Coordinates of C-alpha atoms in Angstrom, one line a residue:
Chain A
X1 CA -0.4 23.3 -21.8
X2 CA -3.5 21.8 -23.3
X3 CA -4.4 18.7 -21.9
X4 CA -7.9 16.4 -22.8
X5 CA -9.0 14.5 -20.3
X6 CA -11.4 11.8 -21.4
X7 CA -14.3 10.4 -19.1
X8 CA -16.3 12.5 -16.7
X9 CA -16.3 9.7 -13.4
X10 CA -15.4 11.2 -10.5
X11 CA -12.0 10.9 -11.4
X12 CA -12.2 12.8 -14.7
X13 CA -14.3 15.4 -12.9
X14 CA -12.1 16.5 -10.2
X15 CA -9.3 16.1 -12.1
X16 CA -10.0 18.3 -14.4
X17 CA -11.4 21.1 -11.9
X18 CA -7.2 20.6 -9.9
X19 CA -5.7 21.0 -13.7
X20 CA -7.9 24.2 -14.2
X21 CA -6.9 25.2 -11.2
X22 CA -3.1 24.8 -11.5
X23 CA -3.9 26.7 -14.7
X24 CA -3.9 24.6 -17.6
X25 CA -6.2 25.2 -20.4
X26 CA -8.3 21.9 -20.0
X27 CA -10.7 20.1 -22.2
X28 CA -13.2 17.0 -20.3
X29 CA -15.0 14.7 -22.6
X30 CA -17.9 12.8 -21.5
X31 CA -19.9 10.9 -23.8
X32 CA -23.2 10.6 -22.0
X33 CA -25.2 13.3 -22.2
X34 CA -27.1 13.8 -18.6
X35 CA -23.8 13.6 -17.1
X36 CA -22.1 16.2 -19.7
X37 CA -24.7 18.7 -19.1
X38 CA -24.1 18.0 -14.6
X39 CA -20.4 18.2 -15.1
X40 CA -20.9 21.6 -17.3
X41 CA -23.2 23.0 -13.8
X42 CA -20.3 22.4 -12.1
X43 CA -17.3 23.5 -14.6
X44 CA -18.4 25.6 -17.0
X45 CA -17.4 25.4 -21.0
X46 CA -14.4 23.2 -20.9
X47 CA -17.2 20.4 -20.8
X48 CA -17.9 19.0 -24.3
X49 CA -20.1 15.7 -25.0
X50 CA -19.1 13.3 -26.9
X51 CA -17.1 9.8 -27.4
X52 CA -13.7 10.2 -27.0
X53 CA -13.2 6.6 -28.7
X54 CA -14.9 8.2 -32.1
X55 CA -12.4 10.2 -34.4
X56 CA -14.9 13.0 -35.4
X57 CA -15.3 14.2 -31.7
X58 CA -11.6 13.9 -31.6
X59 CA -11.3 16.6 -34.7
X60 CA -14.0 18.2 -33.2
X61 CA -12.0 18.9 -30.0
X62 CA -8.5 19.8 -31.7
X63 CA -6.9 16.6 -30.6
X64 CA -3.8 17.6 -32.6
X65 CA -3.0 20.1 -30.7
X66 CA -3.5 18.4 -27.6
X67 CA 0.1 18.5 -25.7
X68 CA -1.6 15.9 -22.8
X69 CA -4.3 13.1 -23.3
X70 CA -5.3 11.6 -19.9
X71 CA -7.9 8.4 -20.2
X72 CA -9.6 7.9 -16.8
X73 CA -13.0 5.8 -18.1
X74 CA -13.4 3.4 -16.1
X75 CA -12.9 0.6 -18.6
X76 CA -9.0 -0.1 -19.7
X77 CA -10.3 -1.2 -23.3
X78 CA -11.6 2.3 -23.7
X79 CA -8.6 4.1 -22.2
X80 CA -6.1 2.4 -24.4
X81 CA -7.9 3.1 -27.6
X82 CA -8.2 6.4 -27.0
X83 CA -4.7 6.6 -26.1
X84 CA -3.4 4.7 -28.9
X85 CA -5.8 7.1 -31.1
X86 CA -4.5 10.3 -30.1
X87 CA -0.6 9.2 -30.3
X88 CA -0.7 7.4 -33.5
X89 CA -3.6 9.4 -35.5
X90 CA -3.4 13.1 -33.9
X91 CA 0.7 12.9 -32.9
X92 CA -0.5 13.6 -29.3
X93 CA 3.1 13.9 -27.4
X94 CA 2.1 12.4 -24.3
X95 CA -0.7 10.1 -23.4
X96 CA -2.0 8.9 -20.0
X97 CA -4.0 6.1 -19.3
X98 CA -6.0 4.8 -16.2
X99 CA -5.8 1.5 -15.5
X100 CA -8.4 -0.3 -13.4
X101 CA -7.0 -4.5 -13.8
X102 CA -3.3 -3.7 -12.2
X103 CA -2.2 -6.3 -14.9
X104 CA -2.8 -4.0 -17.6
X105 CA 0.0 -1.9 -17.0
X106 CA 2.3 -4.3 -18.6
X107 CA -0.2 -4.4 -21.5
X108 CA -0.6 -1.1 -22.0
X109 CA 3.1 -0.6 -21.8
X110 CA 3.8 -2.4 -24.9
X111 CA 1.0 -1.0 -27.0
X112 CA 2.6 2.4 -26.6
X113 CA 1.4 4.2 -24.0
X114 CA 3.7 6.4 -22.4
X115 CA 2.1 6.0 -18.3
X116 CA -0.5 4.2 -16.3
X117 CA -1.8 5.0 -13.5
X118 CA -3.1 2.0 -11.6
X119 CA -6.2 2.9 -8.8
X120 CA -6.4 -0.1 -7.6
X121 CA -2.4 -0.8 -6.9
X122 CA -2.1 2.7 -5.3
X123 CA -5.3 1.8 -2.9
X124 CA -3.7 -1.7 -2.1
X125 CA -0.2 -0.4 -1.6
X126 CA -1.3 2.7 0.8
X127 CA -3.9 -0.4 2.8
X128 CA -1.2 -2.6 2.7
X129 CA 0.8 0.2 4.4
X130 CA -2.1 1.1 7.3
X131 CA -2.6 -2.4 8.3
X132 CA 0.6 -3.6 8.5
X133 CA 0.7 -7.1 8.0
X134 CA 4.4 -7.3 7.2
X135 CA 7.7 -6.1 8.9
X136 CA 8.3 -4.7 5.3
X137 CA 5.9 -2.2 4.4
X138 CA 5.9 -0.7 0.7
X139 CA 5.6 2.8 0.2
X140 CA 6.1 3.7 -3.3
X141 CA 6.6 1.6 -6.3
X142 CA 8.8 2.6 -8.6
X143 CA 10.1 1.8 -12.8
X144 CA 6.7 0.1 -12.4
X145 CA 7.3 -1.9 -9.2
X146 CA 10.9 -3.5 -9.9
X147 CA 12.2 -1.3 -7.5
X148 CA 10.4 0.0 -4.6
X149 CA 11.0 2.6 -1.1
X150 CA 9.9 0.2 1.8
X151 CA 9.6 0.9 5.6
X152 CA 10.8 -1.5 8.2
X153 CA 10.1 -0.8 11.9
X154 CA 12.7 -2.1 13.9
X155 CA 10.9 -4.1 17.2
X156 CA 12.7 -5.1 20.1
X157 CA 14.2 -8.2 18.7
X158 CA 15.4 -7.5 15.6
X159 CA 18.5 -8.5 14.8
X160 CA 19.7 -5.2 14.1
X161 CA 19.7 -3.4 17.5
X162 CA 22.6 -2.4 18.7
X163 CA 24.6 -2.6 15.4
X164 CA 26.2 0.2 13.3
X165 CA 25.3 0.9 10.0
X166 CA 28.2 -0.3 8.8
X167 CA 28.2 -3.7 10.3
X168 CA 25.2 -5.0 8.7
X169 CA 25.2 -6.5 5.3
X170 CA 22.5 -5.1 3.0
X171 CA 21.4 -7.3 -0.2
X172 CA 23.4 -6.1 -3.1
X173 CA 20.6 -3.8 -4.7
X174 CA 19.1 -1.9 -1.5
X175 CA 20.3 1.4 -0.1
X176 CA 19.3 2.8 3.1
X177 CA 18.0 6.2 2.6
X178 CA 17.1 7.3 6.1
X179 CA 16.4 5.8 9.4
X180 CA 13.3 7.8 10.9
X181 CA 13.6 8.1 14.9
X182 CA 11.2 10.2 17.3
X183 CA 9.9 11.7 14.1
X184 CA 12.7 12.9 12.6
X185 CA 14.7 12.0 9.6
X186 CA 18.6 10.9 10.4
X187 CA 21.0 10.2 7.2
X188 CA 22.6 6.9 7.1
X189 CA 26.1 8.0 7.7
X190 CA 28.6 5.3 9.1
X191 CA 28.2 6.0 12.6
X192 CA 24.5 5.9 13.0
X193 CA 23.7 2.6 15.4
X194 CA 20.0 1.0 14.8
X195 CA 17.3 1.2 18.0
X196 CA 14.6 -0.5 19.1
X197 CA 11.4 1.4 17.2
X198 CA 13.4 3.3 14.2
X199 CA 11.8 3.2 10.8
X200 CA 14.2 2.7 8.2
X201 CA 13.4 3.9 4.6
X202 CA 15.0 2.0 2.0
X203 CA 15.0 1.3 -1.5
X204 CA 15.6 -2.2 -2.7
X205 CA 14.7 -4.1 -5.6
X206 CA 11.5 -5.7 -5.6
X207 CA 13.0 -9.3 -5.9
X208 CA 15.3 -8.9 -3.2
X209 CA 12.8 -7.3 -0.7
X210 CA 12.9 -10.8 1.2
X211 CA 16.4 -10.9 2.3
X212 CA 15.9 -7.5 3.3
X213 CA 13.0 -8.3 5.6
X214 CA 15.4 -11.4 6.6
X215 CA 18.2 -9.1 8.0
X216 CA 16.2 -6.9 10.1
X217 CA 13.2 -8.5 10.8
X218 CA 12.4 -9.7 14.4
X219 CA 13.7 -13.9 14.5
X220 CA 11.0 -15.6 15.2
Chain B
X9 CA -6.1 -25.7 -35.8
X10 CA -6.5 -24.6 -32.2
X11 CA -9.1 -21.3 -32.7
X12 CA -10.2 -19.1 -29.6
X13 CA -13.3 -17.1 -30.1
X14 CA -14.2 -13.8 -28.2
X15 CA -18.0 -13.0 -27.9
X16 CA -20.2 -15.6 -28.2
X17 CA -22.9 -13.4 -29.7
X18 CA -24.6 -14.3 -33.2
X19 CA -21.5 -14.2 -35.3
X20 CA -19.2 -16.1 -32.5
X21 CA -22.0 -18.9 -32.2
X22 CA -22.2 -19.7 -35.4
X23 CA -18.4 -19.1 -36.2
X24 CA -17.9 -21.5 -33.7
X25 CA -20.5 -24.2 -34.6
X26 CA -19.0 -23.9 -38.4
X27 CA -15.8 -24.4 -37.1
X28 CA -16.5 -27.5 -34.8
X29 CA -18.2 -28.9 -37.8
X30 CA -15.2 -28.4 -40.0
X31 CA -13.2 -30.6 -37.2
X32 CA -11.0 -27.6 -36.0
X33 CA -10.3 -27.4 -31.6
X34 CA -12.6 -24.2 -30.8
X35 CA -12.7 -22.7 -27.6
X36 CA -15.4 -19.7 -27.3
X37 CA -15.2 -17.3 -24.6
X38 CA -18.4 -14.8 -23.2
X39 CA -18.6 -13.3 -19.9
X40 CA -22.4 -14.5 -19.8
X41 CA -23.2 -17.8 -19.2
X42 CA -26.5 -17.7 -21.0
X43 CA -24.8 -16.6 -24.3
X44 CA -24.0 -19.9 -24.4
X45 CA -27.1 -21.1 -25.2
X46 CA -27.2 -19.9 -28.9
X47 CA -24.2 -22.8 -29.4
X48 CA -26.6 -25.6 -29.1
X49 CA -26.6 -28.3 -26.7
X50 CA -24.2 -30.9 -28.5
X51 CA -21.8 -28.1 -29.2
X52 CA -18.3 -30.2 -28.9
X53 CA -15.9 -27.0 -28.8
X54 CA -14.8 -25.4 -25.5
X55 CA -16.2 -22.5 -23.6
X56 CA -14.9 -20.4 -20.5
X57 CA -16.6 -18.1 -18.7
X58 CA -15.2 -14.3 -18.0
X59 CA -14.0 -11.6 -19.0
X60 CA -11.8 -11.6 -22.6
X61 CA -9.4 -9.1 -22.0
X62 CA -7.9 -10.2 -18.7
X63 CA -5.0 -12.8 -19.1
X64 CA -5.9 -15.2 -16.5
X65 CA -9.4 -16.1 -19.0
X66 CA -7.0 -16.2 -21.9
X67 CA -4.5 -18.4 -20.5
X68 CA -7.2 -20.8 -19.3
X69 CA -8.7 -20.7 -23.2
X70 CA -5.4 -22.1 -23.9
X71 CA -4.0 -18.6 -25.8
X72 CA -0.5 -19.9 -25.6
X73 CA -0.6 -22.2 -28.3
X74 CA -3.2 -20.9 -29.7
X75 CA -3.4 -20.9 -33.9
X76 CA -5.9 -18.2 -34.2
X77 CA -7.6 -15.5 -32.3
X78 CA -10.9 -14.1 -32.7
X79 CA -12.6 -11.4 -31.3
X80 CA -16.1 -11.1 -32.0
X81 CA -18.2 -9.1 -28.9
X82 CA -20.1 -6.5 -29.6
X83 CA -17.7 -3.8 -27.9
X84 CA -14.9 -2.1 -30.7
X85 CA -12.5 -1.5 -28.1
X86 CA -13.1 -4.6 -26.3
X87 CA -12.0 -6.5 -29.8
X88 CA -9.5 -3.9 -30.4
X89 CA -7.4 -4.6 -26.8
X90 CA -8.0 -8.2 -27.1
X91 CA -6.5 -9.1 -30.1
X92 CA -2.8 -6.6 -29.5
X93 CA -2.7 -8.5 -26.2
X94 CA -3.1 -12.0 -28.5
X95 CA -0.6 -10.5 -31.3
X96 CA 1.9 -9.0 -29.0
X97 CA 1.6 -10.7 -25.5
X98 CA 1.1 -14.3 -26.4
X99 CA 2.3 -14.2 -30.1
X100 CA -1.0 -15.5 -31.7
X101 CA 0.1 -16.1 -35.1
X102 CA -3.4 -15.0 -36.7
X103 CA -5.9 -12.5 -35.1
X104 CA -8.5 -11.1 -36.2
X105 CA -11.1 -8.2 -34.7
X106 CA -14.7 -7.4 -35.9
X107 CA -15.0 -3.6 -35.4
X108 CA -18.2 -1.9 -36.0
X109 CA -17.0 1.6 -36.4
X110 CA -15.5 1.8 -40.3
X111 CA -13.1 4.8 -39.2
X112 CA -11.8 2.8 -36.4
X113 CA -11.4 -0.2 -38.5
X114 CA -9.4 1.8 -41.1
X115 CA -6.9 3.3 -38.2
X116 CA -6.0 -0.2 -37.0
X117 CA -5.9 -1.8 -40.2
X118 CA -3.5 0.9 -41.0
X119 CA -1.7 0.0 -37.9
X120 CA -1.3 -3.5 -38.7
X121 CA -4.1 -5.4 -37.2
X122 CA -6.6 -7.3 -39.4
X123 CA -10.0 -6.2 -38.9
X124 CA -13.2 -6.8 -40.6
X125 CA -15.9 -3.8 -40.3
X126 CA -19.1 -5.6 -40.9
X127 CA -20.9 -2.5 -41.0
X128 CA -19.6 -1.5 -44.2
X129 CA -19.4 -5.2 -45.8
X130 CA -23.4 -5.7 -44.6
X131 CA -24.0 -2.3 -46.6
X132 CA -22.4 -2.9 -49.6
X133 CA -23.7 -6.6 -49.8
X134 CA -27.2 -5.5 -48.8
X135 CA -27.3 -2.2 -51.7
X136 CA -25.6 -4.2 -54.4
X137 CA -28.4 -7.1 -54.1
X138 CA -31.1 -3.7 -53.7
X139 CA -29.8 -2.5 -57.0
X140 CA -30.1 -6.5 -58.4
X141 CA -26.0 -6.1 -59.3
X142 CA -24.0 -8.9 -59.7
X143 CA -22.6 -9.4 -56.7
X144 CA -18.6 -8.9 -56.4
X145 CA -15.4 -10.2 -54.5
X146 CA -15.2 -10.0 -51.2
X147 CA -12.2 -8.3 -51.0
X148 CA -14.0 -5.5 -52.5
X149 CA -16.5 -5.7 -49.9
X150 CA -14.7 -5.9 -47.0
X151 CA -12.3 -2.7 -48.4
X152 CA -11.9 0.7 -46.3
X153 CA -11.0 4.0 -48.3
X154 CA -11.6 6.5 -46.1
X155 CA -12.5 8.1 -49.0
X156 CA -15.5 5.7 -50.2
X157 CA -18.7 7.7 -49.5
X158 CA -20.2 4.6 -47.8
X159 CA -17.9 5.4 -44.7

C-alpha cells in the first residue's frame, strides 16, 4: 500500500518509521526545510520537503496513486485541506485526518473525510480512565462516541451484589460484555451472580450511560 | 444585513469600516486584540476575540443568523475551513473566502465555494494600468483558468 503522510511533528515522524516498518511503501511530507533534512538523518529517502497544502508538491509526490493520505499537522485547517485535496482532486480512496479541537470531528465529518483521529479525546478518555473520578469509567468510544465500552467497579455497596445477571434490568441499549473478576474475564451467562470488586465491561449508548451508572453504582 | 468578518487584517478593517458606513450590523473577528486597532476608535461594528474556526467564537459572532460570512485572514486554509463550517454547519446563506494561492482558489471554486484570489485580481489590475490599457470588468479580473499563463 502507498500511504502519504503529511507533517513531520513527532507524530508524522514516528508514524511513518511504524508504517515502514509494518512494510508499507511510505511517503512523509514536511514543508520546512531544517526539519525535512533532520527527519531524512533519521529515515532515509521517503522524506520529501514540501507543502502538502500546494498542488504541485502533490503531483510532485504521485498523489494519485496514493491508496492512504494521513494529515497529522498540527493545525486542523491544514489537515482538512489536504484531505479534501487529495479525495476530490487526486481520487485518493482513503483520507485520514488528525484532529487537535475534539469538535472538529463532526466538522470534518461532513466535509468528506473518511476518519479523524482525535489526540486530545484519546489522552482525556485514557486520564479520565486512570483517575477515576466516576463509577463509570469510559474505555473506548465508538461510531464517534454515541456508543461507548465502559468499566464499572462494583464497591461494597452497590446495589448489585448478590444479584444474578438475570435479575437486574439493564437500560434498553447496553449489553454486558464481561464481568472481570481476580483478573480474569467471565461471560455474562445467566447464572453468573455480581461481587463486591468485579469490573463489568459493558457497552451502552452514550445517552443512556447515566441510568447505567444508576443501577450499579454504590447509593449514596 | 447581519455580516461576520474573519481576519481583521487590512482588507477586513476596511471591509468592515465600509460596511458600518453603509449602515449594515458587522461583526469582525481576529484572534489578536491589537488587530483591532486598524478599525479606528469610533468603529460602531462588533468584534470578538479568538480563534475563527472554533464554533464557540462563531456562535458568539452571532453565525446563526448570520446573512453573510467573510473570511479574510491571511491563512488559505484557515479561510478555506471557515467558510464550509459557515455554508454547511450553520447554513450561512452567502460566504465568501479570500484565498491567496490561485490553484487553490480554482479547486474550491470548482467545488462550489466562492472565492476571490486576490493575487491574481492585484496582477491583472496592476499590469493592465502598467501597459496604460483600459481597464476591464471585474469579472474578468477576478477569473481563474487554470490555463491563463498568469496562474
Amino acid at each position: 500500500m502507498y500511504i502519504i503522510v503529511a507533517g513531520g511533528g513527532k507524530v508524522g515522524h514516528y508514524l511513518t518509521r511504524a508504517l515502514i516498518d509494518a512494510g508499507h511503501e511510505v511517503l512523509l511530507l514536511e514543508k520546512d526545510r531544517s526539519r525535512a533534512d533532520y527527519l531524512s538523518e533519521d529515515l532515509g529517502e521517503v522524506v520529501t520537503w514540501g507543502d502538502a497544502c500546494e498542488v504541485s508538491t502533490m503531483k510532485e509526490v504521485g498523489m494519485e496513486r496514493a491508496d492512504v493520505v494521513v494529515a497529522v499537522t498540527g493545525d486542523d485547517e491544514d489537515n482538512l485541506v489536504i484531505c479534501q485535496m487529495a479525495k476530490r482532486k487526486f481520487h485518493v480512496p482513503r483520507t485520514i485526518a488528525r484532529v487537535n479541537n475534539p469538535k472538529n470531528e463532526d466538522i470534518f465529518e461532513m466535509l468528506g473525510i473518511d476518519a479523524t483521529v482525535s489526540s486530545t479525546k484519546i489522552i482525556f478518555n485514557l486520564i479520565e480512565q486512570q483517575i477515576e473520578t466516576d463509577e463509570v469509567i469510559p474505555l473506548a468510544p465508538l461510531q464517534r462516541g454515541n456508543i461507548e465500552i465502559v468499566e464499572v467497579d462494583l464497591g461494597p455497596k452497590s446495589p448489585v451484589v448478590g444479584k444474578r445477571i438475570n435479575q437486574v434490568a439493564l437500560p434498553q441499549d447496553a449489553l454486558i460484555i464481561s464481568i472481570v473478576r481476580d483478573g480474569h474475564a467471565i461471560l455474562p451467562n445467566i447464572d453468573v451472580v455480581f461481587k463486591e470488586g468485579d469490573s463489568v465491561i459493558a457497552l451502552v449508548n452514550a445517552d443512556q450511560e447515566a441510568q447505567l451508572r444508576a443501577i450499579f453504582a454504590e447509593s449514596h | 444585513m447581519k455580516v461576520i468578518i474573519l481576519g481583521c487584517g487590512r482588507i477586513g478593517s476596511t471591509l468592515a469600516r465600509s460596511l458600518v458606513r453603509d449602515g449594515e450590523d458587522v461583526t469582525i473577528i481576529d484572534r489578536t486584540s491589537t488587530a483591532f486597532r486598524r478599525l479606528g476608535p469610533d468603529f460602531k461594528g462588533k468584534m470578538v476575540l479568538g480563534n475563527g474556526i472554533d464554533e464557540e467564537v462563531m456562535l458568539k459572532a452571532g453565525i446563526k443568523d448570520a446573512d453573510a460570512f467573510i473570511a479574510v485572514t491571511n491563512g488559505d486554509n484557515t479561510n478555506i475551513m471557515s467558510v464550509q463550517i459557515a455554508k454547511e454547519k450553520f447554513h450561512v446563506p452567502k460566504v465568501i473566502a479570500r484565498i491567496y494561492d490561485p490553484i487553490r482558489a480554482y479547486a474550491y471554486r470548482e467545488l462550489g465555494l466562492q472565492t476571490i484570489c486576490t493575487t491574481v485580481v492585484g496582477a491583472r489590475l496592476i499590469k493592465d494600468t502598467l501597459l496604460g490599457k483600459e481597464l476591464g470588468a471585474m469579472a474578468d479580473y477576478c477569473a481563474l483558468n487554470p490555463e491563463d499563463p498568469v496562474i
